[in-house]
Short mmCIF file of the C-alpha atoms (twelve columns), coordinates in Angstrom:
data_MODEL
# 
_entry.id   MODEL 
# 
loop_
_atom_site.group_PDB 
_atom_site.id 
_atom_site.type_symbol 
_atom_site.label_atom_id 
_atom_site.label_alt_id 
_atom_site.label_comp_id 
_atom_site.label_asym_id 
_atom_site.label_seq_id 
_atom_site.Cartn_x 
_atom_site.Cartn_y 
_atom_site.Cartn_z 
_atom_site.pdbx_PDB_model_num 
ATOM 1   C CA . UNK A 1   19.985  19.286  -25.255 1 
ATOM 2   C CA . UNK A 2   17.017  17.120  -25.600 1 
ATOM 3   C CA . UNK A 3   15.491  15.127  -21.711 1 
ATOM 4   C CA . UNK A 4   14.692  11.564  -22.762 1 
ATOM 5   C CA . UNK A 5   12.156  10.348  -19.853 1 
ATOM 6   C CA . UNK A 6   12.615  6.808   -18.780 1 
ATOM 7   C CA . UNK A 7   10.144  3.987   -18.622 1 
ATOM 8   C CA . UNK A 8   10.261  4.291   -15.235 1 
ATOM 9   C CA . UNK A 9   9.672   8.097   -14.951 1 
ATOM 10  C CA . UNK A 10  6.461   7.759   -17.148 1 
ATOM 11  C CA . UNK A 11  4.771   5.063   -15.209 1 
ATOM 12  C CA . UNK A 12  5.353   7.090   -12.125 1 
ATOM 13  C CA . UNK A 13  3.876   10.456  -13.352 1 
ATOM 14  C CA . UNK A 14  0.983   8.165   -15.383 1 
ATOM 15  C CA . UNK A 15  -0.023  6.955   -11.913 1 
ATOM 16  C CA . UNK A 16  -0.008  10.583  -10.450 1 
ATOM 17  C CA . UNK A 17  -2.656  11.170  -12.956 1 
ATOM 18  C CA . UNK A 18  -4.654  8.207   -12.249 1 
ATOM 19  C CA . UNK A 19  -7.629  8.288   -9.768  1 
ATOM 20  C CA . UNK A 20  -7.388  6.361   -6.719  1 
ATOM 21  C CA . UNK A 21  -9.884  3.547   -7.554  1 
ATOM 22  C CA . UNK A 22  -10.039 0.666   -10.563 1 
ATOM 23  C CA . UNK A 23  -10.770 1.937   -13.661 1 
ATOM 24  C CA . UNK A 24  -10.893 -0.723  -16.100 1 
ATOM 25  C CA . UNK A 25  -10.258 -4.509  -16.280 1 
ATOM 26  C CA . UNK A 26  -8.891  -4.721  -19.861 1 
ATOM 27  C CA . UNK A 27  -5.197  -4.923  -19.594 1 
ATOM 28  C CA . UNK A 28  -4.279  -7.662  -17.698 1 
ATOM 29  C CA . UNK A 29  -1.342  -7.960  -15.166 1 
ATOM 30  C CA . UNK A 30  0.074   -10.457 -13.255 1 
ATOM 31  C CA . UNK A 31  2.060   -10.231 -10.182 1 
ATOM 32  C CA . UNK A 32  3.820   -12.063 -6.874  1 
ATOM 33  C CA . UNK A 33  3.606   -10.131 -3.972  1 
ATOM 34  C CA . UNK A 34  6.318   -11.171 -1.577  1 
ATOM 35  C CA . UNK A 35  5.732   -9.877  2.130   1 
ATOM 36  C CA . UNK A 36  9.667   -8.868  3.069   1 
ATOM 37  C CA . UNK A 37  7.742   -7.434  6.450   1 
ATOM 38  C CA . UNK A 38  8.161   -8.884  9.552   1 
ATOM 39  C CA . UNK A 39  4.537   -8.774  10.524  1 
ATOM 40  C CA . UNK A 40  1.637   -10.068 8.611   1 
ATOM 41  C CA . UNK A 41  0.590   -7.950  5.816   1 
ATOM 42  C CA . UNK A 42  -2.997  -7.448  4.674   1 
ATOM 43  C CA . UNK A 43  -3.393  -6.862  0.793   1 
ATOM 44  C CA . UNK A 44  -5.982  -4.075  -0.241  1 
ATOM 45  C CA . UNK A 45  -7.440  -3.736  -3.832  1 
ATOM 46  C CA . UNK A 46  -9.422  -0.351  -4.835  1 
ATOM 47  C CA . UNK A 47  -12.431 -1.196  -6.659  1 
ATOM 48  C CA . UNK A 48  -14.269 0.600   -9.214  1 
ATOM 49  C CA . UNK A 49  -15.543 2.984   -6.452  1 
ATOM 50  C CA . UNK A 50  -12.246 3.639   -4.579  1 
ATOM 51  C CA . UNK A 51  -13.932 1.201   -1.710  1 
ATOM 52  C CA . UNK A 52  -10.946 -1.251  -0.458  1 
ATOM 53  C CA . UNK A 53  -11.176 -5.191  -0.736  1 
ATOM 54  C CA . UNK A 54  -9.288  -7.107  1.156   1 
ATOM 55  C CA . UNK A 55  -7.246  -9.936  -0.714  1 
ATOM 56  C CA . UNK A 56  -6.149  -11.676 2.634   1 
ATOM 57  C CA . UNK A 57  -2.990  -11.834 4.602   1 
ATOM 58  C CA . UNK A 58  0.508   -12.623 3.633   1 
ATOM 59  C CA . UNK A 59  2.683   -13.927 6.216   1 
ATOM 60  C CA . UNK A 60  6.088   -12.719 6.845   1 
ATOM 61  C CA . UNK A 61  8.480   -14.417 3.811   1 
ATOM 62  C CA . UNK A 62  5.412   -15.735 2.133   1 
ATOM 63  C CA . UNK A 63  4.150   -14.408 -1.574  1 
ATOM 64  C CA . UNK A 64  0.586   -14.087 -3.179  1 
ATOM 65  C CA . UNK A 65  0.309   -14.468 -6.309  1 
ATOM 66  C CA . UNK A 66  -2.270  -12.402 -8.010  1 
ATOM 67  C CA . UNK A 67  -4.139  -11.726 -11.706 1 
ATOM 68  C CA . UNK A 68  -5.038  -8.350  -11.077 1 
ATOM 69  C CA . UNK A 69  -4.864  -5.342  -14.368 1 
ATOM 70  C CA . UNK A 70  -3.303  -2.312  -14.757 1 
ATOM 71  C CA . UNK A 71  -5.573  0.252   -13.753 1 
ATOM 72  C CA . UNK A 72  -6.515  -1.526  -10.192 1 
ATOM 73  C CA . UNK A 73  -4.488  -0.140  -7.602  1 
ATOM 74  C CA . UNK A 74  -3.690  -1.976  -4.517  1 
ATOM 75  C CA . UNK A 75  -2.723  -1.027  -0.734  1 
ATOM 76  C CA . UNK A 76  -1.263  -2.842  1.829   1 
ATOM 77  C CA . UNK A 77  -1.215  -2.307  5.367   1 
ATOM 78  C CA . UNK A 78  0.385   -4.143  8.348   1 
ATOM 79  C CA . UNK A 79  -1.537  -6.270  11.416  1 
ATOM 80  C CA . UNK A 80  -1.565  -3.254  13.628  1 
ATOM 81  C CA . UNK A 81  -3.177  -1.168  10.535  1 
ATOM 82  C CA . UNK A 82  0.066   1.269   9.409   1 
ATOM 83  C CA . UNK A 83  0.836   1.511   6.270   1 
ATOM 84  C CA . UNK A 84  3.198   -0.660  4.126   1 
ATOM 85  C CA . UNK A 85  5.181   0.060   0.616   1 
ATOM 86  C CA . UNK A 86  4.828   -1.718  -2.351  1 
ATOM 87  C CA . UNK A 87  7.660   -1.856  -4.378  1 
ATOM 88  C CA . UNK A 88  8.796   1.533   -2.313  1 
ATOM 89  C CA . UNK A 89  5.218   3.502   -3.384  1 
ATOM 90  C CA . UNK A 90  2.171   3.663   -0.732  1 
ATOM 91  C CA . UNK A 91  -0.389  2.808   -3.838  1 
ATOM 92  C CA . UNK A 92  0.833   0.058   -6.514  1 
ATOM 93  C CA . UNK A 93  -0.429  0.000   -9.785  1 
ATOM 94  C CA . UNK A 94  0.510   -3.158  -11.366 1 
ATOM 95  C CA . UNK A 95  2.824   -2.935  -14.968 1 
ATOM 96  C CA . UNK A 96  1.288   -4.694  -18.136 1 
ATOM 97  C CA . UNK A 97  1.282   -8.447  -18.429 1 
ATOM 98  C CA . UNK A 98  4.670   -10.417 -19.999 1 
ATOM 99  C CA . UNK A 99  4.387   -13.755 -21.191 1 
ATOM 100 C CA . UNK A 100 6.508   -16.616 -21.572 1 
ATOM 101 C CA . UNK A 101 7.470   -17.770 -25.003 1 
ATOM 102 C CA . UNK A 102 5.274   -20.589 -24.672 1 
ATOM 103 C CA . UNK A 103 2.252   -17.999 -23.705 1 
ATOM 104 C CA . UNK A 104 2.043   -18.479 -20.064 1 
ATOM 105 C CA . UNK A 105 2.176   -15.218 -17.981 1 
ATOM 106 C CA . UNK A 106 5.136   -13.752 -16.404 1 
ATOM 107 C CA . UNK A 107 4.357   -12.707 -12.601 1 
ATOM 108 C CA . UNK A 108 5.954   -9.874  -11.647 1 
ATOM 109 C CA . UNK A 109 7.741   -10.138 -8.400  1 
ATOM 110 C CA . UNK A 110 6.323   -6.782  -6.175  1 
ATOM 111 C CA . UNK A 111 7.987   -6.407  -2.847  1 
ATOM 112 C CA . UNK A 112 5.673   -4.832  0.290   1 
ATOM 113 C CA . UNK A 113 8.306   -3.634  2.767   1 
ATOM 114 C CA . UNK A 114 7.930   -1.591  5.974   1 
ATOM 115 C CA . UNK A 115 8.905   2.305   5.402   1 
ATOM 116 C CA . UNK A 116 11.343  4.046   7.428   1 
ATOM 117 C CA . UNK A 117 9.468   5.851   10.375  1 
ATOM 118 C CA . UNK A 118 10.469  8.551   12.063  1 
ATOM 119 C CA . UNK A 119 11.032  8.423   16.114  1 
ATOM 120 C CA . UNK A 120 7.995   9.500   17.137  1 
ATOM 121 C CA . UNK A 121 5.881   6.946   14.588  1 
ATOM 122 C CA . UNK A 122 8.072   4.359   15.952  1 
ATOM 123 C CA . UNK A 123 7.037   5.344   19.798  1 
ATOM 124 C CA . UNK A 124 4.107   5.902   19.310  1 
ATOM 125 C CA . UNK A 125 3.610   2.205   17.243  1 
ATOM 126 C CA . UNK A 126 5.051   1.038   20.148  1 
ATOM 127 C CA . UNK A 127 3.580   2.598   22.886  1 
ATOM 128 C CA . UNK A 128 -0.274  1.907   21.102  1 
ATOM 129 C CA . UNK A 129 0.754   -2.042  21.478  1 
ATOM 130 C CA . UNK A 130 2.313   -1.917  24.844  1 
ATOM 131 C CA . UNK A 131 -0.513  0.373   26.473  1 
ATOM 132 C CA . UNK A 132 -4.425  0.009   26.622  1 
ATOM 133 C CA . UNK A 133 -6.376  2.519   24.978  1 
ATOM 134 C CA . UNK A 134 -7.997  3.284   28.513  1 
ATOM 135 C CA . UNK A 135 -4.766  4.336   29.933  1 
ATOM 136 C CA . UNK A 136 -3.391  6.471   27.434  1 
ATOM 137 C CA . UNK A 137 -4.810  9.848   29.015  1 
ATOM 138 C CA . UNK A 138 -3.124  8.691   32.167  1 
ATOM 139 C CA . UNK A 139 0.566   8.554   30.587  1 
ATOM 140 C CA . UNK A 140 2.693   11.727  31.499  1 
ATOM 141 C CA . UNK A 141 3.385   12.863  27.557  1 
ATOM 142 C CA . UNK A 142 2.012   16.050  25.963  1 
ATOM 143 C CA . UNK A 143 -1.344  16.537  24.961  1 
ATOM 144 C CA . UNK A 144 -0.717  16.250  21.578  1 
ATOM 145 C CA . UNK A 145 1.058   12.933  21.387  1 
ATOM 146 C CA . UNK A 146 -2.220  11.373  23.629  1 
ATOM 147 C CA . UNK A 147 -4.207  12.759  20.787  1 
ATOM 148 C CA . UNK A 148 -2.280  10.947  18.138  1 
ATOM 149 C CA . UNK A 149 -2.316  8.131   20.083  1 
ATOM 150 C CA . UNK A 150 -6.233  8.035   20.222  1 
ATOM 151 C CA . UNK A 151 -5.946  8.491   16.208  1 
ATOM 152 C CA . UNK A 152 -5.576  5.137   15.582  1 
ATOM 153 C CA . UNK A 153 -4.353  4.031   11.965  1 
ATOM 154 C CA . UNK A 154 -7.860  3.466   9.397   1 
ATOM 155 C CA . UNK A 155 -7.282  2.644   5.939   1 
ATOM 156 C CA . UNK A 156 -10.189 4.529   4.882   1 
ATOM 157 C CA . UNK A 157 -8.698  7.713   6.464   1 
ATOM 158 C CA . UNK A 158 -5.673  7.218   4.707   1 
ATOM 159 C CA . UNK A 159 -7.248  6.584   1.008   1 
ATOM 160 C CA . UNK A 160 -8.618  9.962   1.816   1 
ATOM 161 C CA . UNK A 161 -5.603  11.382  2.530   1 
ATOM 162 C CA . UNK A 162 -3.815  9.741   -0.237  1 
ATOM 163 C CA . UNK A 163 -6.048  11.181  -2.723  1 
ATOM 164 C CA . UNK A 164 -6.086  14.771  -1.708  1 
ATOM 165 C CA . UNK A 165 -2.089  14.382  -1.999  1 
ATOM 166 C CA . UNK A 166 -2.586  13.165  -5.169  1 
ATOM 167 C CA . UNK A 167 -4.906  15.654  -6.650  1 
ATOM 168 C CA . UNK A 168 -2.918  18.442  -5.325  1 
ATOM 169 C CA . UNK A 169 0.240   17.583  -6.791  1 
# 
């Protein structure tokens, strides 16, 4: 019995192989982001060094509409820092470019969502915007979850994370 791989399954495993930075700008895409958040959400482009570049806010409901290419991978994170999805992946990498009949591009509408967290994410979100950093180490929780606490969300951090998932997969 012969697999057939869909579209879908080859643009994911293309974009395990990919590094986590631009590579080119040859192929040009075009896409809508549409923030379906409800908090701000900051949009992060990788340039040709894996360095992020911040491409401004979107507010809640609101879209920005973007000429980017298909090798530049973006990230988008929330007000508070966390991390966001786009279009369900932590790291987008934008499809190629469609155009009208008449020539004009098709943008591609790409959804940034807030994932599903887990309890403790959730409380501890919460309890880093309810509570000053100074009076963490006087809340009555383990040691561990102060810790975390302290380890306040950096993008940076998590590109570096993100690539060391991706190189050992």
């Amino acid at each position: 019995m012969i697999h057939s791989v869909s579209k879908s399954e080859q643009m994911a495993e293309q974009e395990e192989l990919q590094p986590l930075r631009s590579l080119h700008s040859l192929e040009p895409s075009f896409v809508s982001f549409q923030n379906r958040c409800s908090c701000r959400a900051e949009a992060w482009w990788l340039d040709f060094a894996g360095a992020p570049v911040s491409y401004g806010e979107i507010s809640p409901g609101q879209w920005l509409r973007m000429n980017t290419y298909q090798t530049h991978p973006w990230i988008f994170r929330a007000s508070d820092g966390s991390a966001l999805l786009i279009d369900s992946r932590e790291v987008y990498f934008p499809s190629a470019a469609e155009y009208r009949e008449d020539g004009h591009p098709l943008f591609r509408t790409v959804t940034v969502t807030s994932p599903v967290y887990s309890l403790q994410e959730y409380c501890l979100k919460l309890i880093r915007k309810l509570v000053r950093d100074t009076d963490i180490d006087r809340l009555e929780i383990p040691g561990f979850l102060k810790k975390e606490l302290h380890r306040s969300p950096d993008l940076l951090r998590d590109i570096q994370t993100l690539r060391a998932q991706r190189m050992s997969s």
